[in-house]
Tab-separated table of C-alpha atoms in Angstrom:
chain	number	residue	atom	x	y	z
A	8	MET	CA	-34.844	24.433	75.087
A	9	PHE	CA	-37.383	21.654	73.759
A	10	LYS	CA	-38.708	24.110	70.883
A	11	ASN	CA	-34.347	24.839	69.997
A	12	GLY	CA	-33.726	20.887	70.690
A	13	ARG	CA	-36.629	20.144	67.807
A	14	LEU	CA	-35.892	22.633	65.796
A	15	VAL	CA	-32.242	20.730	65.511
A	16	PHE	CA	-34.107	17.704	64.402
A	17	LEU	CA	-36.094	19.441	62.207
A	18	VAL	CA	-33.255	20.735	60.727
A	19	GLY	CA	-31.677	17.969	60.413
A	20	ILE	CA	-34.331	15.626	58.916
A	21	VAL	CA	-34.079	18.607	56.205
A	22	ILE	CA	-30.324	18.060	55.813
A	23	ALA	CA	-30.658	13.959	55.944
A	24	VAL	CA	-33.106	14.580	52.906
A	25	ILE	CA	-31.474	17.137	50.573
A	26	ILE	CA	-27.696	14.381	51.019
A	27	PHE	CA	-30.031	11.401	50.701
A	28	MET	CA	-31.570	13.114	47.266
A	29	PHE	CA	-28.289	14.372	45.828
A	30	ILE	CA	-27.024	10.349	46.106
A	31	SER	CA	-29.804	9.187	44.761
A	32	ASN	CA	-29.694	11.454	41.859
A	33	SER	CA	-26.181	10.909	41.618
A	34	PHE	CA	-26.090	7.363	41.131
A	35	ALA	CA	-29.249	8.149	39.009
A	36	ASP	CA	-27.139	9.609	36.710
A	37	LYS	CA	-24.506	7.181	36.732
A	38	ARG	CA	-26.995	4.539	35.276
A	39	PRO	CA	-25.306	3.000	31.666
A	40	ARG	CA	-27.111	5.288	28.967
A	41	VAL	CA	-27.602	2.970	26.152
A	42	VAL	CA	-29.071	3.666	22.501
A	43	VAL	CA	-30.652	0.787	20.508
A	44	VAL	CA	-31.360	1.623	16.580
A	45	PHE	CA	-33.052	-1.345	14.933
A	46	LYS	CA	-33.432	-1.549	11.282
A	47	ASN	CA	-37.883	-1.424	11.421
A	48	LEU	CA	-39.866	-2.433	14.755
A	49	ASN	CA	-42.769	-3.702	12.041
A	50	SER	CA	-42.528	-7.177	12.736
A	51	GLN	CA	-42.474	-10.173	14.788
A	52	TYR	CA	-38.857	-10.546	15.028
A	53	TRP	CA	-38.199	-6.573	15.651
A	54	GLU	CA	-40.943	-6.518	18.282
A	55	ILE	CA	-39.079	-10.002	20.179
A	56	MET	CA	-35.563	-8.488	19.759
A	57	LYS	CA	-37.262	-5.221	21.170
A	58	ALA	CA	-38.414	-6.776	24.302
A	59	GLY	CA	-35.500	-8.979	24.945
A	60	ALA	CA	-33.287	-5.561	24.686
A	61	GLU	CA	-36.054	-4.147	27.222
A	62	LYS	CA	-35.724	-6.494	29.830
A	63	ALA	CA	-32.195	-6.278	29.990
A	64	PHE	CA	-32.412	-2.626	30.764
A	65	SER	CA	-35.035	-3.716	33.577
A	66	ASP	CA	-32.761	-6.246	35.199
A	67	PHE	CA	-29.809	-4.608	34.969
A	68	GLY	CA	-30.891	-1.305	36.272
A	69	MET	CA	-29.940	0.130	32.720
A	70	ASP	CA	-31.307	3.698	31.074
A	71	GLY	CA	-31.748	2.515	27.889
A	72	LYS	CA	-34.407	3.077	24.906
A	73	VAL	CA	-34.699	1.389	21.661
A	74	ILE	CA	-35.959	2.786	18.555
A	75	ALA	CA	-35.943	2.463	14.341
A	76	PRO	CA	-37.213	3.649	11.870
A	77	VAL	CA	-41.514	3.977	10.590
A	78	ASN	CA	-39.978	1.509	7.168
A	79	GLU	CA	-36.787	-0.424	6.455
A	80	SER	CA	-34.547	2.922	4.829
A	81	ALA	CA	-31.050	3.002	5.905
A	82	ILE	CA	-32.063	7.007	4.687
A	83	GLU	CA	-33.940	7.169	7.883
A	84	GLN	CA	-31.735	4.799	9.911
A	85	SER	CA	-28.994	7.616	9.013
A	86	ARG	CA	-30.942	10.454	10.593
A	87	LEU	CA	-31.707	7.819	13.516
A	88	LEU	CA	-28.454	7.913	14.415
A	89	GLU	CA	-26.938	11.269	13.691
A	90	LYS	CA	-29.686	12.244	16.487
A	91	THR	CA	-28.388	9.725	18.634
A	92	TYR	CA	-24.974	11.162	18.155
A	93	GLN	CA	-26.131	14.429	19.557
A	94	GLU	CA	-27.493	12.454	22.816
A	95	ASN	CA	-24.058	11.497	23.591
A	96	PRO	CA	-24.742	7.665	25.021
A	97	ASP	CA	-22.380	5.894	26.594
A	98	VAL	CA	-22.598	2.679	24.336
A	99	LEU	CA	-24.680	2.207	20.875
A	100	ILE	CA	-26.446	-0.849	19.871
A	101	VAL	CA	-27.205	-0.922	16.074
A	102	SER	CA	-28.752	-3.485	13.756
A	103	PRO	CA	-27.424	-1.952	10.262
A	104	THR	CA	-29.956	-0.893	7.688
A	105	ASP	CA	-26.384	-1.525	4.968
A	106	SER	CA	-23.107	-0.753	4.606
A	107	THR	CA	-24.100	2.873	4.239
A	108	VAL	CA	-24.737	3.633	7.618
A	109	ILE	CA	-21.083	2.629	8.616
A	110	PRO	CA	-19.349	6.256	8.189
A	111	ILE	CA	-21.865	7.452	10.369
A	112	LEU	CA	-21.236	5.106	13.041
A	113	GLU	CA	-17.472	5.504	12.273
A	114	LYS	CA	-18.245	9.047	13.827
A	115	PHE	CA	-19.338	7.260	17.109
A	116	THR	CA	-16.131	5.561	17.856
A	117	GLU	CA	-13.320	7.976	15.797
A	118	ASN	CA	-14.657	11.568	17.366
A	119	LYS	CA	-16.235	10.656	20.800
A	120	LYS	CA	-14.606	7.057	21.448
A	121	ILE	CA	-18.386	6.203	21.860
A	122	PRO	CA	-18.429	1.257	21.807
A	123	VAL	CA	-20.988	0.298	19.165
A	124	LEU	CA	-21.950	-3.193	19.100
A	125	LEU	CA	-23.925	-4.303	15.703
A	126	VAL	CA	-26.658	-6.903	16.919
A	127	ASP	CA	-28.134	-8.799	13.962
A	128	ASN	CA	-26.438	-8.101	11.243
A	129	ASP	CA	-22.672	-8.230	10.483
A	130	PHE	CA	-20.204	-5.973	8.935
A	131	PRO	CA	-16.349	-6.571	8.220
A	132	TRP	CA	-16.483	-3.468	10.324
A	133	GLU	CA	-12.648	-3.122	12.172
A	134	ASN	CA	-13.909	-0.873	14.566
A	135	LYS	CA	-17.063	-2.694	16.108
A	136	THR	CA	-16.778	-4.095	19.612
A	137	SER	CA	-18.690	-6.843	19.267
A	138	TYR	CA	-21.460	-8.698	17.168
A	139	ILE	CA	-24.102	-10.215	18.819
A	140	GLY	CA	-25.827	-12.869	16.756
A	141	THR	CA	-26.670	-15.439	14.526
A	142	ASN	CA	-24.249	-17.012	12.320
A	143	ASN	CA	-25.687	-17.029	9.601
A	144	GLU	CA	-23.513	-19.770	7.267
A	145	GLU	CA	-24.185	-22.332	10.323
A	146	LEU	CA	-28.123	-21.028	10.219
A	147	GLY	CA	-27.985	-21.962	6.396
A	148	LYS	CA	-26.975	-25.377	6.974
A	149	LYS	CA	-28.923	-25.789	9.585
A	150	ALA	CA	-31.428	-25.389	7.374
A	151	GLY	CA	-30.072	-27.253	3.814
A	152	ALA	CA	-29.900	-30.148	6.249
A	153	LEU	CA	-33.656	-30.030	7.975
A	154	LEU	CA	-34.782	-29.770	4.317
A	155	ALA	CA	-33.036	-32.824	2.811
A	156	SER	CA	-33.965	-34.852	5.932
A	157	GLN	CA	-37.143	-34.835	4.489
A	158	LEU	CA	-36.225	-35.720	0.957
A	159	GLN	CA	-34.647	-38.140	-0.979
A	160	PRO	CA	-31.093	-37.733	-2.890
A	161	GLY	CA	-31.078	-36.830	-6.181
A	162	ASN	CA	-34.602	-34.398	-5.734
A	163	LYS	CA	-35.199	-31.110	-6.261
A	164	VAL	CA	-35.519	-27.756	-4.077
A	165	ALA	CA	-35.404	-23.652	-4.864
A	166	ILE	CA	-34.131	-21.019	-2.679
A	167	ILE	CA	-36.239	-18.097	-1.884
A	168	GLY	CA	-33.324	-15.510	-1.195
A	169	GLY	CA	-33.467	-11.580	-0.061
A	170	ASP	CA	-31.118	-8.817	-1.620
A	171	LEU	CA	-27.391	-10.843	-2.307
A	172	SER	CA	-25.846	-7.430	-1.244
A	173	VAL	CA	-27.057	-8.250	2.526
A	174	SER	CA	-24.731	-10.160	4.096
A	175	VAL	CA	-26.993	-12.155	6.275
A	176	PHE	CA	-29.029	-13.644	3.212
A	177	LYS	CA	-26.002	-13.845	1.672
A	178	GLU	CA	-24.102	-16.376	3.946
A	179	ARG	CA	-27.939	-18.297	4.593
A	180	ILE	CA	-28.027	-19.661	1.000
A	181	SER	CA	-24.500	-20.245	0.783
A	182	GLY	CA	-24.891	-22.527	4.151
A	183	ALA	CA	-27.930	-23.708	2.606
A	184	LYS	CA	-25.938	-25.156	-0.585
A	185	LYS	CA	-23.568	-26.770	1.439
A	186	ALA	CA	-25.959	-28.855	3.361
A	187	LEU	CA	-27.522	-29.659	0.664
A	188	LYS	CA	-25.044	-30.704	-2.003
A	189	ASP	CA	-23.356	-32.683	0.759
A	190	ALA	CA	-26.891	-34.801	1.381
A	191	GLY	CA	-27.192	-35.182	-2.572
A	192	ILE	CA	-29.978	-32.581	-2.929
A	193	ILE	CA	-29.752	-30.730	-6.571
A	194	VAL	CA	-30.688	-26.766	-6.196
A	195	ALA	CA	-32.753	-26.482	-9.237
A	196	SER	CA	-33.880	-22.907	-8.678
A	197	GLU	CA	-32.077	-20.198	-6.244
A	198	THR	CA	-33.940	-16.788	-6.568
A	199	ALA	CA	-32.721	-13.554	-4.906
A	200	GLY	CA	-33.702	-10.657	-4.161
A	201	ILE	CA	-37.087	-11.167	-3.820
A	202	SER	CA	-39.317	-9.067	-1.615
A	203	PRO	CA	-41.937	-10.829	1.142
A	204	ASP	CA	-44.476	-9.001	-1.226
A	205	PRO	CA	-47.260	-12.200	-1.817
A	206	LYS	CA	-47.528	-10.981	-5.497
A	207	ASN	CA	-43.909	-11.232	-5.642
A	208	ILE	CA	-44.156	-14.512	-4.059
A	209	LYS	CA	-46.722	-15.686	-6.243
A	210	LYS	CA	-45.098	-14.851	-9.326
A	211	GLU	CA	-41.693	-16.385	-8.267
A	212	MET	CA	-43.533	-19.641	-7.118
A	213	THR	CA	-45.675	-19.900	-10.247
A	214	LYS	CA	-42.676	-19.507	-12.123
A	215	ILE	CA	-40.689	-21.952	-10.297
A	216	LEU	CA	-43.757	-24.875	-10.295
A	217	ARG	CA	-43.811	-24.536	-13.854
A	218	GLU	CA	-40.651	-24.762	-14.828
A	219	HIS	CA	-39.629	-27.325	-12.194
A	220	PRO	CA	-42.887	-29.289	-11.580
A	221	ASP	CA	-40.866	-31.888	-9.534
A	222	VAL	CA	-39.448	-29.581	-6.760
A	223	LYS	CA	-39.190	-31.129	-3.754
A	224	GLY	CA	-39.385	-28.524	-0.917
A	225	ILE	CA	-38.285	-25.135	-0.408
A	226	PHE	CA	-35.806	-22.791	1.852
A	227	ALA	CA	-37.090	-19.171	2.137
A	228	THR	CA	-33.752	-17.313	3.453
A	229	HIS	CA	-36.991	-15.459	6.196
A	230	ASP	CA	-40.086	-16.046	7.158
A	231	LEU	CA	-41.462	-12.937	5.923
A	232	SER	CA	-41.034	-15.026	2.540
A	233	ALA	CA	-41.440	-19.301	3.943
A	234	LEU	CA	-44.922	-17.902	5.436
A	235	LEU	CA	-46.047	-16.636	2.007
A	236	VAL	CA	-44.437	-19.351	0.178
A	237	ILE	CA	-46.691	-21.794	2.100
A	238	LYS	CA	-49.857	-19.716	1.723
A	239	GLU	CA	-48.910	-19.498	-2.799
A	240	LEU	CA	-48.289	-23.469	-2.071
A	241	LYS	CA	-51.332	-24.247	-0.900
A	242	GLU	CA	-53.530	-21.960	-3.078
A	243	GLN	CA	-51.993	-24.437	-6.116
A	244	GLY	CA	-52.487	-27.533	-3.678
A	245	VAL	CA	-48.760	-28.221	-3.630
A	246	THR	CA	-47.847	-29.773	-0.327
A	247	ILE	CA	-43.938	-29.794	-0.305
A	248	PRO	CA	-41.959	-29.064	2.767
A	249	VAL	CA	-40.441	-25.151	3.599
A	250	ILE	CA	-37.960	-23.828	5.935
A	251	GLY	CA	-37.576	-20.835	6.988
A	252	ALA	CA	-34.492	-19.070	9.123
A	253	ASP	CA	-36.295	-16.408	12.456
A	254	GLY	CA	-38.763	-19.030	14.387
A	255	ILE	CA	-41.299	-15.610	14.561
A	256	PRO	CA	-45.106	-16.793	16.487
A	257	ASP	CA	-46.486	-17.089	12.795
A	258	MET	CA	-44.232	-19.500	11.416
A	259	LEU	CA	-45.211	-21.564	14.853
A	260	LYS	CA	-48.207	-21.470	15.113
A	261	LEU	CA	-48.015	-23.769	11.178
A	262	ILE	CA	-45.606	-26.052	13.017
A	263	LYS	CA	-48.323	-26.670	15.850
A	264	ASP	CA	-51.185	-27.364	13.951
A	265	GLY	CA	-49.550	-29.771	11.628
A	266	THR	CA	-49.195	-27.275	8.119
A	267	ILE	CA	-45.250	-27.757	8.659
A	268	SER	CA	-43.123	-30.301	10.307
A	269	SER	CA	-40.187	-28.049	11.177
A	270	THR	CA	-38.100	-24.631	10.357
A	271	VAL	CA	-35.257	-23.464	11.703
A	272	ALA	CA	-34.807	-20.847	14.245
A	273	GLN	CA	-32.708	-17.563	15.663
A	274	ASN	CA	-32.403	-16.295	18.977
A	275	PRO	CA	-33.845	-12.518	18.491
A	276	TYR	CA	-34.635	-12.104	22.674
A	277	ASP	CA	-31.419	-13.438	23.866
A	278	MET	CA	-29.698	-11.283	20.628
A	279	GLY	CA	-31.021	-8.167	22.301
A	280	TYR	CA	-30.884	-9.118	25.781
A	281	LEU	CA	-27.643	-10.033	25.497
A	282	ALA	CA	-26.563	-6.987	23.280
A	283	VAL	CA	-27.911	-5.026	26.364
A	284	GLU	CA	-25.823	-7.580	28.903
A	285	THR	CA	-22.534	-6.898	26.525
A	286	ALA	CA	-23.095	-3.022	26.440
A	287	LEU	CA	-23.386	-3.050	30.443
A	288	LYS	CA	-19.916	-4.855	30.631
A	289	VAL	CA	-18.601	-2.789	28.151
A	290	THR	CA	-19.693	0.059	30.160
A	291	LYS	CA	-17.488	-1.308	33.417
A	292	GLY	CA	-14.189	-1.464	31.500
A	293	LYS	CA	-14.700	-5.149	31.012
A	294	ASN	CA	-13.423	-7.488	27.781
A	295	VAL	CA	-16.166	-8.587	25.769
A	296	LYS	CA	-15.990	-11.071	23.374
A	297	LYS	CA	-15.748	-10.279	19.667
A	298	VAL	CA	-18.428	-12.348	18.520
A	299	VAL	CA	-21.267	-12.946	20.910
A	300	ASP	CA	-23.243	-16.098	18.340
A	301	THR	CA	-26.593	-16.408	19.486
A	302	GLY	CA	-27.523	-19.715	18.608
A	303	VAL	CA	-29.966	-21.759	16.166
A	304	ASP	CA	-32.094	-24.139	17.039
A	305	ILE	CA	-34.300	-26.535	14.869
A	306	ILE	CA	-37.681	-25.767	15.633
A	307	ILE	CA	-40.693	-29.468	15.338
A	308	LYS	CA	-44.135	-29.912	16.843
A	309	GLU	CA	-42.625	-30.747	20.122
A	310	ASN	CA	-41.089	-27.825	21.099
A	311	ALA	CA	-42.797	-25.494	18.423
A	312	THR	CA	-45.561	-25.081	21.495
A	313	GLN	CA	-43.077	-24.181	23.866
A	314	ARG	CA	-41.688	-21.255	22.275
A	315	LEU	CA	-44.824	-19.853	21.440
A	316	ASP	CA	-45.586	-19.756	25.073
A	317	PHE	CA	-42.425	-17.371	25.490
A	318	TYR	CA	-44.393	-15.128	23.421
A	319	LYS	CA	-47.454	-14.755	24.762
A	320	PHE	CA	-45.907	-11.006	25.496
A	321	LEU	CA	-46.488	-10.017	22.016
A	322	LYS	CA	-50.169	-8.679	21.718
């Protein structure tokens, strides 16, 4: 009798374990699957955004991953998107390299009804569920106003811009020029399509200083160019304010040590985190904002250290 009872007890335990494992697997299978495709992962900016996305995956118990092409290439990103399309994620989050990837994104939304969220780089694409990122026109205005606050009306400045076919840079330059004009600052030189390469920046800055020796400030549409501009100005013995756009650690360190006084900064960590949080809401059938503005901050010496401390997760 005792043996029979023990047998029943053991069988009951086995059944309970099987049921528990079945339920656990069922819940695991229901975890939202989200794929994030960035432009690249080769800079501090994208590393920070990746950290924000992965923290959100952990906080919300989601099955997610972050991928990107080795180089910032539309062709390579398209290949990653095609591969992701075959994986059938619940939601796709993507920072499009350029408009050539939009037809692939159309396949997600039209063929498989997979929601697509844009992060960092917005496009006037009607099928996107939401854009999470910076209002780049406002970033430009804040950058222009910050630069103007360190100058006098009538002073001349130069703008070093990225490829104007990329809306991000076009909008930043537009906003900066409006703010500078309102402050009575003259844009003596505006150069677009400058890649953040030391040789390119050296050539451009040498030209600007030769043609406009009285230039009093520089706005660069992203920090990689701003850092090279600061280095080149130092080598030429010129001390003028330089405003960047991203607030990456290398730029913040220059504020902390007094090399420059201030800059404007995006919030890439928030972009990554809020993009994933928005994706979670979408999987639950909740309405989400068409635009989730992650804001732009003014960085000065007093708050540069605080932000650097937050970014200590970067190696």
